[in-house]
Amino acid sequence: MKTDALIEAAQTARLHAYAPYSGYLVGAALEDAQGRIWSACNVENVSFGLSVCAERAAIARMVAEGGREIRALAVATVDGGTPCGMCLQSIAEFATDPEALLVVTVDGSGASRQYSLKELMPHGFASSAVRTNG
């Protein structure tokens, strides 16, 4: 697992965030089952429901390139915030083992904390549907 590379990619992505309404810049980077790293930032919209979180944007990049499993994720914010509920559910969609999926948060000073997806979302919604549809 490339924890340092994930943190660096998330911090870099955060610099590109478009958050003129909240001012809350977020960068996310995830590692897929092939060891590839996908990063993205949050993109806000004046119609708040159209805003896209960094975590979901990174997932969309992974899926668009054929990835279907998240092994680890880093999220960079000013205060070390964890992913929102919508993002946690989106991450869970691509997690084969929520107890093993590492979520690292990093704040503006570089301090990090580690969680499992299961810790952050102990009662997530799951389906038995196969996620490798083509």
XYZ file of N, CA and C in Angstrom, residues 42-85:
132
model
N -12.606 18.524 -4.909
C -14.020 18.889 -4.899
C -14.266 20.039 -5.880
N -15.474 20.027 -6.446
C -15.880 21.054 -7.406
C -17.275 21.507 -6.996
N -17.359 22.735 -6.501
C -18.646 23.264 -6.042
C -19.400 23.928 -7.183
N -20.678 24.150 -6.936
C -21.561 24.800 -7.891
C -22.512 25.674 -7.094
N -22.924 26.784 -7.659
C -23.859 27.667 -6.971
C -25.147 26.923 -6.613
N -25.527 25.952 -7.408
C -26.631 25.051 -7.070
C -25.993 23.899 -6.289
N -25.966 24.010 -4.973
C -25.145 23.153 -4.122
C -25.298 21.659 -4.389
N -26.478 21.214 -4.769
C -26.680 19.801 -5.046
C -25.882 19.291 -6.236
N -25.412 20.197 -7.064
C -24.605 19.815 -8.220
C -23.123 19.730 -7.900
N -22.739 20.083 -6.694
C -21.338 20.002 -6.301
C -20.898 18.544 -6.246
N -19.596 18.330 -6.467
C -19.043 16.977 -6.467
C -17.912 16.915 -5.450
N -17.993 15.950 -4.567
C -16.946 15.740 -3.571
C -15.703 15.138 -4.232
N -14.545 15.410 -3.648
C -13.278 14.905 -4.178
C -13.250 13.377 -4.219
N -13.788 12.746 -3.168
C -13.744 11.287 -3.094
C -14.537 10.655 -4.240
N -15.732 11.173 -4.490
C -16.565 10.624 -5.566
C -15.973 10.938 -6.932
N -15.315 12.086 -7.072
C -14.655 12.408 -8.337
C -13.500 11.442 -8.603
N -12.742 11.093 -7.571
C -11.640 10.130 -7.734
C -12.188 8.749 -8.088
N -13.293 8.365 -7.466
C -13.925 7.079 -7.793
C -14.360 7.068 -9.253
N -14.950 8.154 -9.723
C -15.388 8.230 -11.116
C -14.205 8.096 -12.073
N -13.086 8.701 -11.743
C -11.882 8.559 -12.588
C -11.434 7.107 -12.631
N -11.420 6.454 -11.470
C -11.007 5.051 -11.410
C -11.922 4.183 -12.269
N -13.211 4.340 -12.092
C -14.181 3.522 -12.825
C -14.082 3.789 -14.331
N -13.910 5.043 -14.714
C -13.808 5.386 -16.129
C -12.621 4.703 -16.805
N -11.598 4.375 -16.028
C -10.411 3.718 -16.575
C -10.395 2.215 -16.295
N -11.536 1.675 -15.845
C -11.649 0.227 -15.685
C -11.443 -0.307 -14.284
N -11.153 0.543 -13.321
C -10.976 0.090 -11.943
C -12.304 -0.246 -11.292
N -12.293 -1.230 -10.409
C -13.526 -1.636 -9.739
C -13.352 -1.903 -8.245
N -12.137 -1.700 -7.717
C -11.922 -1.984 -6.297
C -10.979 -0.957 -5.689
N -11.400 -0.387 -4.565
C -10.563 0.551 -3.817
C -9.848 -0.226 -2.713
N -8.554 -0.071 -2.650
C -7.755 -0.700 -1.594
C -7.469 0.262 -0.446
N -7.253 1.555 -0.769
C -6.937 2.566 0.242
C -7.303 3.931 -0.313
N -7.488 4.879 0.604
C -7.918 6.218 0.217
C -7.300 7.231 1.167
N -6.865 8.367 0.614
C -6.401 9.489 1.436
C -7.251 10.707 1.103
N -7.575 11.489 2.128
C -8.366 12.700 1.967
C -7.617 13.837 2.652
N -7.371 14.908 1.907
C -6.661 16.071 2.438
C -7.626 17.241 2.578
N -7.693 17.803 3.783
C -8.507 18.979 4.075
C -7.708 19.883 5.016
N -8.221 21.041 5.301
C -7.540 21.948 6.221
C -7.528 21.389 7.651
N -8.590 20.647 8.015
C -8.743 20.200 9.398
C -8.724 18.678 9.599
N -8.364 17.932 8.570
C -8.317 16.472 8.701
C -9.682 15.814 8.705
N -10.672 16.471 8.088
C -12.030 15.946 8.065
C -12.132 14.606 7.345
N -13.087 13.808 7.789
C -13.336 12.507 7.168
C -14.362 12.661 6.029
N -14.458 11.669 5.157
C -15.446 11.736 4.070
C -16.873 11.848 4.607
N -17.727 12.527 3.842
C -19.137 12.664 4.219
C -19.852 11.325 4.031
N -21.074 11.237 4.492
C -21.845 10.000 4.397
C -22.056 9.535 2.970
